[in-house]
XYZ file of C-alpha atoms in Angstrom:
641
model
C -45.711 32.854 -45.579
C -48.807 32.702 -47.597
C -49.531 29.211 -46.296
C -48.764 30.029 -42.611
C -52.009 29.340 -40.763
C -53.294 32.255 -38.705
C -54.095 31.254 -35.037
C -57.814 30.800 -34.136
C -59.357 32.844 -31.809
C -63.163 31.390 -32.264
C -62.852 29.815 -28.653
C -61.787 32.942 -27.066
C -64.303 33.711 -24.308
C -64.148 36.305 -21.513
C -65.845 35.485 -18.116
C -68.744 37.759 -17.293
C -66.925 38.602 -14.159
C -64.010 40.117 -15.837
C -66.574 42.709 -17.587
C -68.096 43.428 -14.278
C -64.975 44.158 -12.484
C -63.868 46.431 -15.586
C -66.959 48.612 -15.604
C -66.740 48.864 -11.587
C -63.257 49.835 -12.052
C -63.955 52.494 -14.707
C -67.011 54.005 -12.360
C -64.492 54.277 -9.609
C -61.917 55.762 -12.054
C -64.130 58.489 -13.335
C -65.102 59.259 -9.760
C -61.847 59.591 -8.880
C -60.300 61.457 -11.864
C -63.946 63.496 -12.269
C -63.786 66.972 -13.941
C -61.745 68.092 -16.836
C -58.850 66.368 -18.134
C -59.004 64.227 -15.480
C -57.569 66.334 -12.705
C -58.538 67.161 -9.413
C -58.742 70.911 -9.038
C -58.331 72.333 -5.488
C -61.255 73.713 -4.139
C -60.573 77.153 -2.542
C -63.102 79.919 -0.945
C -64.898 82.722 -3.192
C -62.884 85.476 -1.320
C -59.610 83.537 -2.289
C -60.574 83.551 -5.732
C -61.219 87.340 -5.604
C -58.281 88.248 -4.167
C -56.307 86.230 -6.922
C -58.190 87.917 -9.093
C -57.827 91.182 -7.906
C -53.741 90.815 -7.885
C -54.006 89.508 -11.765
C -52.747 85.957 -10.840
C -55.900 84.241 -12.982
C -55.477 83.692 -16.730
C -58.726 82.266 -17.421
C -62.070 81.409 -15.577
C -64.810 78.532 -16.729
C -68.411 78.863 -15.220
C -70.284 76.074 -14.840
C -74.047 76.440 -14.398
C -73.934 79.752 -12.621
C -72.811 78.023 -9.608
C -69.246 76.684 -9.908
C -66.227 78.253 -11.236
C -62.916 76.936 -12.313
C -59.682 79.048 -12.334
C -56.369 78.646 -14.372
C -53.343 80.726 -12.928
C -51.224 82.536 -15.072
C -47.512 81.122 -15.620
C -46.245 83.751 -13.090
C -48.444 82.753 -10.467
C -47.767 78.953 -10.682
C -43.867 80.021 -9.874
C -44.877 81.336 -6.617
C -44.229 79.182 -3.454
C -47.759 78.833 -2.396
C -48.787 77.398 -5.653
C -46.041 75.223 -6.423
C -47.754 72.335 -5.071
C -50.285 72.504 -7.465
C -48.027 73.129 -10.473
C -47.353 69.748 -11.111
C -49.997 66.561 -10.771
C -49.649 63.333 -8.819
C -47.645 61.960 -11.646
C -45.102 64.625 -11.824
C -46.493 66.021 -15.332
C -47.142 69.708 -15.797
C -50.694 70.568 -14.495
C -52.349 72.639 -17.163
C -55.287 73.380 -15.005
C -58.144 73.889 -13.935
C -56.012 74.850 -10.670
C -58.927 76.066 -8.374
C -62.297 75.563 -8.225
C -65.001 77.644 -6.081
C -68.457 78.200 -5.462
C -69.969 81.062 -7.001
C -72.551 83.078 -4.883
C -74.447 86.100 -6.371
C -73.831 85.108 -10.062
C -75.009 88.600 -11.436
C -72.138 90.326 -8.905
C -69.701 87.671 -10.054
C -70.041 88.280 -13.941
C -70.106 92.218 -13.315
C -66.758 91.507 -11.524
C -65.248 89.270 -14.249
C -65.959 91.548 -16.871
C -64.589 94.458 -15.024
C -61.229 92.449 -14.387
C -61.295 91.574 -18.003
C -61.382 95.424 -19.164
C -58.807 96.133 -16.649
C -56.525 93.157 -18.068
C -56.216 91.613 -14.938
C -58.070 88.240 -16.442
C -57.524 87.519 -19.856
C -60.541 85.551 -20.788
C -63.985 83.791 -19.216
C -66.548 81.566 -20.251
C -69.893 80.117 -19.343
C -70.191 76.433 -20.028
C -73.111 73.850 -19.014
C -71.829 71.023 -16.906
C -72.912 67.237 -16.692
C -70.958 65.384 -14.457
C -70.634 61.748 -16.034
C -68.915 60.582 -12.943
C -71.731 61.720 -10.778
C -74.232 59.941 -12.945
C -72.216 56.717 -13.187
C -71.767 56.604 -9.582
C -75.431 57.009 -9.111
C -76.227 54.062 -11.674
C -73.558 52.124 -10.279
C -75.631 50.021 -7.514
C -78.027 49.331 -10.178
C -75.449 48.015 -12.426
C -74.133 45.564 -9.862
C -77.661 44.479 -8.886
C -78.262 43.564 -12.762
C -74.709 41.892 -12.963
C -75.552 39.817 -9.856
C -78.836 38.819 -11.006
C -77.604 37.789 -14.474
C -74.879 35.599 -12.912
C -77.566 33.955 -10.696
C -79.760 33.227 -13.841
C -76.863 31.787 -15.847
C -76.020 29.622 -12.870
C -79.211 28.270 -12.446
C -79.595 27.527 -16.279
C -76.183 25.525 -16.185
C -74.276 28.331 -18.015
C -72.007 29.601 -15.114
C -68.598 29.991 -17.118
C -70.287 29.701 -20.672
C -71.281 31.921 -23.126
C -74.315 34.083 -23.091
C -76.509 31.567 -25.509
C -77.350 29.801 -21.824
C -78.333 32.993 -20.296
C -82.370 32.228 -20.553
C -82.014 28.629 -20.532
C -84.001 28.203 -16.972
C -86.927 27.533 -19.136
C -85.294 24.827 -21.388
C -85.666 20.992 -21.103
C -83.425 19.355 -18.961
C -84.286 15.830 -20.454
C -80.892 13.893 -21.345
C -80.739 12.582 -25.280
C -79.993 9.358 -26.640
C -79.502 8.737 -30.181
C -77.423 7.232 -32.781
C -74.430 9.277 -31.331
C -75.071 8.029 -27.771
C -73.782 4.447 -26.696
C -76.324 2.935 -24.304
C -75.321 -0.820 -23.812
C -78.420 -1.912 -21.533
C -80.525 -4.511 -23.696
C -83.456 -6.225 -23.288
C -81.075 -9.504 -22.816
C -80.177 -7.461 -19.519
C -83.495 -7.320 -18.458
C -84.318 -10.757 -16.484
C -87.751 -12.170 -15.520
C -90.505 -9.537 -16.390
C -91.527 -11.361 -19.323
C -95.221 -10.110 -19.548
C -93.626 -5.977 -18.946
C -91.035 -6.998 -21.375
C -93.207 -8.170 -23.971
C -95.642 -4.775 -23.894
C -92.226 -2.508 -23.980
C -90.791 -4.413 -26.861
C -94.051 -4.050 -29.031
C -93.835 -0.397 -28.299
C -89.931 -0.531 -29.937
C -91.433 -2.309 -32.742
C -94.407 0.552 -33.056
C -91.636 3.276 -33.815
C -89.320 0.839 -35.810
C -91.887 -0.410 -38.035
C -95.155 1.353 -37.665
C -96.666 0.468 -41.182
C -96.776 -2.987 -39.880
C -99.471 -1.685 -37.473
C -101.121 1.400 -39.293
C -101.920 -0.558 -42.705
C -104.540 -2.362 -40.698
C -105.792 1.192 -39.759
C -104.630 0.999 -35.760
C -102.788 3.880 -34.178
C -99.622 3.528 -32.367
C -100.256 4.166 -28.388
C -99.544 7.468 -26.833
C -97.839 6.261 -23.949
C -97.142 3.607 -21.195
C -97.008 3.901 -17.224
C -94.751 1.365 -15.697
C -96.272 0.657 -12.156
C -94.801 -1.522 -9.570
C -92.894 -1.461 -6.294
C -89.609 0.106 -5.777
C -86.797 -2.126 -7.125
C -88.652 -4.124 -9.433
C -86.949 -3.029 -12.576
C -89.272 -0.070 -14.177
C -86.062 2.036 -14.962
C -84.045 -0.872 -15.940
C -86.855 -1.262 -18.440
C -86.495 2.002 -19.751
C -82.750 1.805 -20.447
C -83.249 -1.202 -22.319
C -85.887 0.746 -24.787
C -82.818 3.347 -25.153
C -80.339 0.932 -26.020
C -83.043 -1.110 -28.277
C -85.233 1.664 -30.090
C -82.683 3.024 -32.447
C -84.512 6.349 -32.241
C -84.303 9.458 -30.337
C -84.873 8.636 -26.611
C -85.430 11.643 -23.934
C -84.663 11.103 -20.339
C -85.657 12.938 -17.314
C -87.344 12.792 -13.873
C -90.516 13.965 -12.937
C -88.882 16.442 -10.525
C -87.066 17.798 -13.410
C -89.904 19.829 -14.278
C -90.770 21.290 -10.760
C -88.840 24.930 -10.395
C -89.637 27.855 -7.588
C -90.274 30.165 -10.554
C -93.880 30.368 -12.265
C -94.288 29.161 -15.629
C -91.075 27.547 -15.771
C -92.559 23.907 -15.276
C -94.880 24.491 -17.989
C -92.466 26.159 -20.545
C -89.763 22.926 -20.022
C -92.727 20.507 -20.627
C -93.130 22.549 -24.122
C -89.775 22.623 -25.019
C -89.454 18.895 -24.241
C -92.209 17.868 -26.741
C -90.778 20.743 -29.309
C -87.369 18.868 -29.224
C -89.206 15.167 -29.218
C -91.542 16.325 -32.246
C -88.589 17.746 -34.242
C -86.877 14.114 -34.151
C -90.146 12.173 -34.302
C -90.273 9.178 -34.319
C -89.062 9.324 -30.766
C -89.565 8.530 -27.186
C -89.798 10.575 -23.895
C -89.062 8.626 -20.730
C -90.506 10.374 -17.393
C -89.305 8.747 -14.365
C -90.965 9.048 -10.964
C -93.759 10.844 -12.632
C -95.614 11.051 -9.594
C -93.661 14.320 -8.609
C -95.538 16.245 -11.284
C -98.773 14.006 -12.113
C -100.221 14.167 -8.808
C -104.023 14.735 -8.640
C -105.046 17.847 -8.797
C -107.309 19.965 -6.628
C -106.443 17.621 -3.139
C -104.706 20.701 -1.403
C -105.894 24.122 -1.610
C -102.164 25.521 -0.875
C -101.178 28.334 -3.447
C -97.331 29.073 -4.877
C -95.576 25.677 -5.771
C -98.754 23.514 -5.963
C -100.363 26.050 -8.305
C -97.045 25.946 -10.527
C -97.156 22.031 -10.073
C -100.685 21.923 -11.356
C -100.195 24.002 -14.285
C -97.117 21.792 -15.054
C -99.557 19.059 -15.356
C -102.050 20.759 -17.120
C -99.499 21.632 -19.802
C -98.296 17.818 -19.843
C -102.065 16.707 -20.687
C -102.145 19.126 -23.194
C -99.250 17.792 -24.727
C -99.826 14.253 -24.440
C -103.616 14.134 -25.870
C -104.707 17.744 -27.257
C -104.795 20.106 -30.350
C -101.683 19.175 -32.669
C -100.551 16.395 -30.874
C -98.123 14.446 -32.922
C -98.715 10.924 -32.770
C -95.130 9.709 -33.578
C -94.016 10.825 -29.915
C -94.444 7.849 -27.219
C -94.258 8.838 -23.821
C -93.206 6.191 -21.210
C -93.346 6.800 -17.179
C -92.708 5.112 -14.276
C -93.987 5.287 -10.495
C -94.353 3.206 -7.983
C -97.389 5.610 -6.428
C -100.119 5.236 -9.335
C -102.945 5.376 -6.903
C -101.800 9.546 -6.278
C -101.563 10.063 -10.133
C -104.263 12.398 -11.521
C -107.242 10.797 -13.353
C -106.771 12.600 -16.562
C -103.294 11.365 -17.005
C -104.573 7.732 -16.587
C -107.503 7.773 -19.261
C -106.963 5.996 -22.554
C -105.518 8.676 -25.190
C -102.710 9.409 -22.756
C -101.259 6.733 -21.103
C -102.610 4.075 -23.095
C -101.416 1.152 -21.186
C -100.577 0.620 -17.679
C -97.783 -2.227 -17.632
C -97.471 -3.965 -13.787
C -94.161 -4.486 -12.766
C -94.477 -7.270 -10.067
C -91.990 -8.528 -7.579
C -90.295 -11.669 -9.226
C -91.557 -15.392 -8.658
C -89.167 -17.999 -8.340
C -88.371 -18.689 -11.888
C -87.862 -14.996 -12.366
C -85.602 -14.773 -9.238
C -83.434 -17.575 -10.828
C -82.759 -15.902 -14.227
C -82.318 -12.609 -11.955
C -79.779 -14.079 -9.679
C -77.989 -15.453 -13.169
C -77.758 -11.668 -14.551
C -76.061 -10.493 -11.955
C -73.843 -13.600 -10.720
C -72.297 -13.325 -14.077
C -69.507 -10.749 -13.081
C -68.738 -12.415 -9.817
C -66.156 -15.066 -9.191
C -68.002 -18.116 -7.879
C -67.610 -21.292 -7.019
C -68.586 -24.209 -9.767
C -71.941 -25.253 -9.835
C -73.506 -22.756 -7.459
C -77.032 -23.483 -7.007
C -78.985 -20.799 -8.335
C -82.345 -22.659 -7.583
C -81.563 -23.109 -3.742
C -80.963 -19.011 -3.946
C -84.331 -18.369 -5.861
C -86.075 -20.394 -2.892
C -83.842 -18.566 -0.294
C -85.234 -14.949 -1.308
C -88.912 -15.132 -1.747
C -90.779 -11.422 -1.744
C -87.275 -10.044 -2.971
C -86.744 -7.354 -5.911
C -84.739 -7.344 -8.628
C -82.809 -4.489 -6.795
C -82.702 -6.421 -3.564
C -81.000 -9.605 -5.470
C -78.345 -7.300 -6.890
C -77.740 -6.089 -3.572
C -77.630 -9.618 -2.345
C -74.699 -10.686 -5.063
C -72.611 -7.673 -4.151
C -72.896 -8.099 -0.369
C -71.938 -12.187 -0.723
C -68.833 -10.644 -2.712
C -68.282 -8.410 0.089
C -68.431 -11.223 2.832
C -66.321 -13.722 0.727
C -63.387 -11.238 0.121
C -63.613 -10.167 4.041
C -63.311 -13.892 4.867
C -60.244 -13.880 2.468
C -62.107 -16.492 -0.131
C -61.050 -17.013 -3.644
C -64.247 -17.494 -4.680
C -68.337 -16.551 -3.527
C -69.790 -19.598 -2.271
C -73.437 -20.656 -0.980
C -72.810 -19.970 2.395
C -71.480 -15.954 1.688
C -75.094 -15.762 -0.013
C -76.863 -17.138 2.918
C -75.119 -14.851 4.949
C -75.755 -11.796 2.821
C -79.481 -12.736 2.918
C -79.216 -12.479 6.543
C -77.295 -9.499 6.658
C -79.732 -7.522 4.481
C -83.248 -9.155 5.993
C -82.021 -9.042 9.610
C -78.936 -6.578 9.907
C -75.376 -6.557 10.864
C -74.665 -9.368 13.768
C -73.918 -7.868 16.960
C -71.685 -10.281 18.831
C -70.245 -8.036 21.441
C -73.694 -6.979 22.744
C -73.872 -7.191 26.415
C -76.617 -9.344 27.538
C -77.051 -11.099 31.001
C -77.038 -14.484 31.227
C -81.023 -14.241 32.308
C -81.951 -12.175 29.409
C -80.123 -14.585 27.338
C -82.146 -17.785 28.746
C -85.163 -15.483 27.976
C -84.248 -14.612 24.489
C -83.920 -18.397 23.482
C -86.992 -19.616 25.107
C -88.711 -16.806 23.184
C -87.067 -17.625 19.772
C -87.989 -21.381 20.567
C -91.476 -20.782 21.214
C -91.844 -19.312 17.677
C -90.018 -22.509 16.438
C -92.259 -25.301 18.561
C -95.497 -23.655 17.298
C -94.308 -23.347 13.855
C -93.092 -26.818 13.736
C -96.743 -28.176 15.125
C -98.703 -25.926 12.916
C -99.750 -27.390 9.442
C -99.797 -23.619 7.491
C -97.210 -22.020 9.230
C -94.002 -21.263 7.106
C -91.252 -23.767 7.104
C -88.676 -22.671 9.586
C -85.092 -22.247 8.458
C -83.060 -21.445 11.668
C -83.204 -20.013 15.018
C -80.760 -17.828 16.288
C -80.371 -15.472 19.466
C -77.416 -13.400 18.158
C -78.457 -9.941 17.881
C -78.583 -8.784 14.677
C -79.928 -4.604 14.036
C -82.584 -4.076 16.515
C -83.747 -7.732 17.414
C -82.215 -9.604 20.133
C -82.969 -12.637 18.511
C -84.648 -14.208 15.047
C -86.769 -17.330 13.478
C -86.121 -17.265 9.606
C -88.773 -18.920 7.602
C -89.601 -19.785 3.821
C -92.712 -18.631 3.216
C -94.644 -20.300 0.701
C -95.214 -18.232 -2.471
C -99.458 -17.939 -2.758
C -101.490 -15.789 -4.773
C -104.481 -16.213 -2.077
C -104.416 -16.842 1.427
C -107.216 -18.551 3.169
C -107.941 -17.668 6.609
C -106.883 -21.030 8.145
C -103.070 -20.167 6.502
C -103.403 -16.702 8.103
C -104.519 -17.804 11.858
C -101.734 -20.215 11.654
C -98.781 -17.816 10.935
C -100.670 -15.494 13.868
C -100.296 -18.594 16.316
C -96.899 -19.031 15.240
C -95.905 -15.252 16.021
C -97.418 -15.289 19.230
C -95.376 -18.428 20.403
C -92.839 -16.303 21.464
C -94.845 -14.540 24.168
C -96.746 -17.804 24.952
C -93.051 -19.636 25.419
C -92.531 -16.895 28.141
C -95.953 -17.326 30.101
C -95.312 -21.232 30.059
C -91.564 -21.266 31.307
C -91.448 -18.178 33.587
C -94.907 -17.434 33.991
C -94.411 -13.789 33.337
C -93.931 -11.739 30.119
C -91.725 -9.164 28.957
C -91.616 -6.438 26.005
C -89.566 -8.567 23.724
C -92.458 -9.399 21.730
C -93.279 -6.150 20.335
C -92.444 -6.700 16.751
C -94.714 -9.804 17.209
C -97.822 -8.067 18.786
C -97.428 -5.162 15.903
C -97.361 -8.267 13.449
C -100.555 -10.041 14.461
C -102.672 -6.670 15.070
C -101.803 -5.458 11.562
C -102.649 -8.885 10.184
C -105.707 -9.335 12.610
C -107.109 -5.783 11.343
C -106.667 -6.643 7.443
C -108.324 -10.181 8.129
C -111.536 -7.985 9.829
C -111.429 -4.460 7.966
C -109.883 -5.224 4.434
C -110.421 -9.069 3.572
C -114.187 -9.267 4.976
C -112.967 -12.473 6.850
C -115.036 -12.077 9.832
C -118.433 -13.352 10.701
C -119.661 -10.363 12.780
C -118.345 -7.353 10.556
C -119.273 -9.955 7.409
C -118.881 -9.346 3.735
C -117.528 -5.747 3.966
C -114.112 -3.981 3.244
C -112.898 -0.150 4.242
C -109.966 -0.608 1.858
C -109.867 1.923 -0.805
C -107.212 0.887 -3.825
C -107.139 4.563 -5.167
C -105.946 6.104 -2.178
C -108.580 9.077 -2.884
C -110.981 7.693 -0.784
C -113.522 10.573 1.014
C -112.483 8.850 4.143
C -108.969 9.536 4.379
C -109.359 11.957 7.490
C -111.835 10.157 8.924
C -113.039 6.460 9.517
C -115.461 5.055 7.093
C -117.273 3.282 9.977
C -119.779 4.088 12.724
C -118.526 4.378 16.345
C -120.265 0.852 17.092
C -118.850 -0.468 14.059
C -115.090 0.814 15.244
C -116.107 -0.841 19.038
C -117.080 -4.620 17.196
C -113.720 -4.345 15.374
C -111.466 -3.443 18.029
C -113.365 -6.325 19.969
C -113.111 -8.539 17.183
C -109.361 -7.905 16.913
C -108.639 -8.575 20.294
C -110.650 -11.960 20.457
C -108.622 -12.982 17.160
C -105.272 -12.302 19.113
C -106.263 -13.747 22.089
C -107.618 -16.811 20.972
C -104.420 -17.653 18.559
C -102.507 -16.767 21.728
C -104.100 -19.087 23.874
C -103.757 -21.860 21.392
C -99.523 -21.059 21.278
C -99.704 -21.610 24.901
C -101.598 -24.883 24.788
C -99.305 -26.150 22.214
C -96.202 -25.395 24.434
C -97.748 -26.687 27.488
C -98.267 -29.827 25.676
C -94.774 -29.885 24.160
C -92.917 -28.229 27.436
C -90.121 -30.723 27.837
C -89.247 -30.370 24.182
C -89.405 -26.638 24.270
C -86.996 -26.627 27.344
C -84.478 -29.125 25.484
C -84.667 -26.865 22.171
C -84.384 -23.811 24.438
C -81.128 -25.336 26.165
C -79.296 -26.291 22.563
C -80.123 -22.392 21.490
C -78.083 -21.070 24.507
C -75.406 -23.557 23.714
C -74.892 -23.108 19.859
C -76.813 -19.924 19.415
C -77.889 -20.944 16.111
C -79.948 -23.962 14.927
C -81.285 -25.382 11.925
C -84.404 -27.155 10.622
C -82.160 -30.339 11.301
C -81.502 -29.892 15.301
C -85.644 -29.607 15.379
C -86.346 -32.890 13.317
C -83.919 -34.320 15.984
C -86.078 -33.235 18.840
C -89.527 -33.347 17.152
C -89.398 -35.714 14.574
C -91.463 -35.031 11.793
C -94.095 -32.545 11.675
C -97.638 -33.824 13.145
C -99.647 -33.286 9.679
C -96.674 -34.549 7.702
C -96.838 -38.330 9.376
C -100.573 -38.339 8.975
C -100.149 -37.541 5.347
C -97.670 -40.602 4.767
C -99.579 -42.906 6.775
C -102.567 -41.886 4.572
C -100.400 -42.830 1.575
C -99.910 -46.020 2.886
C -103.145 -46.953 3.662
């Protein structure tokens, strides 16, 4: 028996709810059974007590605070019929008293009566005692106990410890960062990050700072305090951070900017302090704050109180921790945002975020690498042309490409294919860019012809213009919110010249121009076209300085913190000139599109008829009708000469 193991009860925990219920039940029991011996004595009048006293039926009297009395009956009196009910308690046991309680009127008269009764032998004994009714006190504090219990429960749930022990009771001010260290397996590495070569190189260098700091500090250099990843949504900022967590081999704390935000005053700053304390204790380490704009927005822009003040207090604490007295240089902060323009300038200065790494949309070479990463887990046809897929997705982010690959697999499965092929990817691009096909949408014959003429107008004008984006296909199948669409493959340019922008505007106005040429009337179908060309024309004049009358002036503020946020940064006279120039620019391109379509009206009608018949036409169909594009023929003839 000496080797017998005792049961381990160290993990036994009592739920707070059980404690609350037991305490409340105890209060109720005390109130229900209050009084001496937990017996409920029967209340009688003073005259009734005086009658019992005079007849010698009372053995003992106890007086409390000279206001209340309790009477104990004699054994003979308990045998009388009228007292048999109180002779036993509710459990059937002998009731030893007190049997009756009563209120005392004049205490002097009462005392004289009981003293006289004792002298005459009608009363055996009496005593005066102070009485503190515990049950009354407990019942009085019961509401406060319940309120405190509920508050404790709410605080426990808010701190994530609803069913746990009391150690998490006041964790609301603790950091919510998730720790990744040698005990946590993070499978993402830099090999999983395709493209983004420049950003990846700088991030890899930060990892090297922490792995071998002496390599850089031996020359007197200092390790950077922080790096800010900036770029459009879906470009891979968070993925880069995951790769750092997988490669760094140092403690990695990950959280979102919104994790600091709380309705209670001081909680955000407390969480910042706790986060950096944990990071310093485990230094060298990395802190990653995703969507830092949630807490790092510029201060003083709004004069609201409450949550805004709390956010500013949190930001102030973050600024102090990143570069203040006692700052630990072996903690590197990496943050990500797609809204760097709204961040506070103090947060962006050197010494806090020493490096701003711009994560841009991938180019055609990087898109090919991203495709190869996301194609790896798919069952695809042999020799799938990834170069072609990269060309078909200009302007797509890494997240968009991942969505294309997933959508292509779903389309292939829907069509009962055993492998994903090239057409599935093209359909996936159409699905993502244009929306779901609506072949059952009710369209009249007249509307169908109008849509066909409109889309044929886009195709015709773009085919005749040198700088317009090359056409891929035209469809009149409703997709998403559009009734038809012309698909182009825009050239990836780093700079755009005015003639290129004007050709694109002219091609965009080709749909309305075709309606005017064929039907001599226009419709509402050009809404999205008008929106596009209006924005483009306004940008040419007010942003890029490409208008002679306005001149080399821009009214664009790249910081987003301009004093003109709520007013126009130009006079009313200039506003009038801008409006006139926008109208003139759009009208000029509209008339230019009409001229091109009038010169090629027969081909326009032929293209519209084929479109009505086939619903979808491709570049080859346009070459059959129009031949080679005019500027391509001129170029070939020039080469021959």
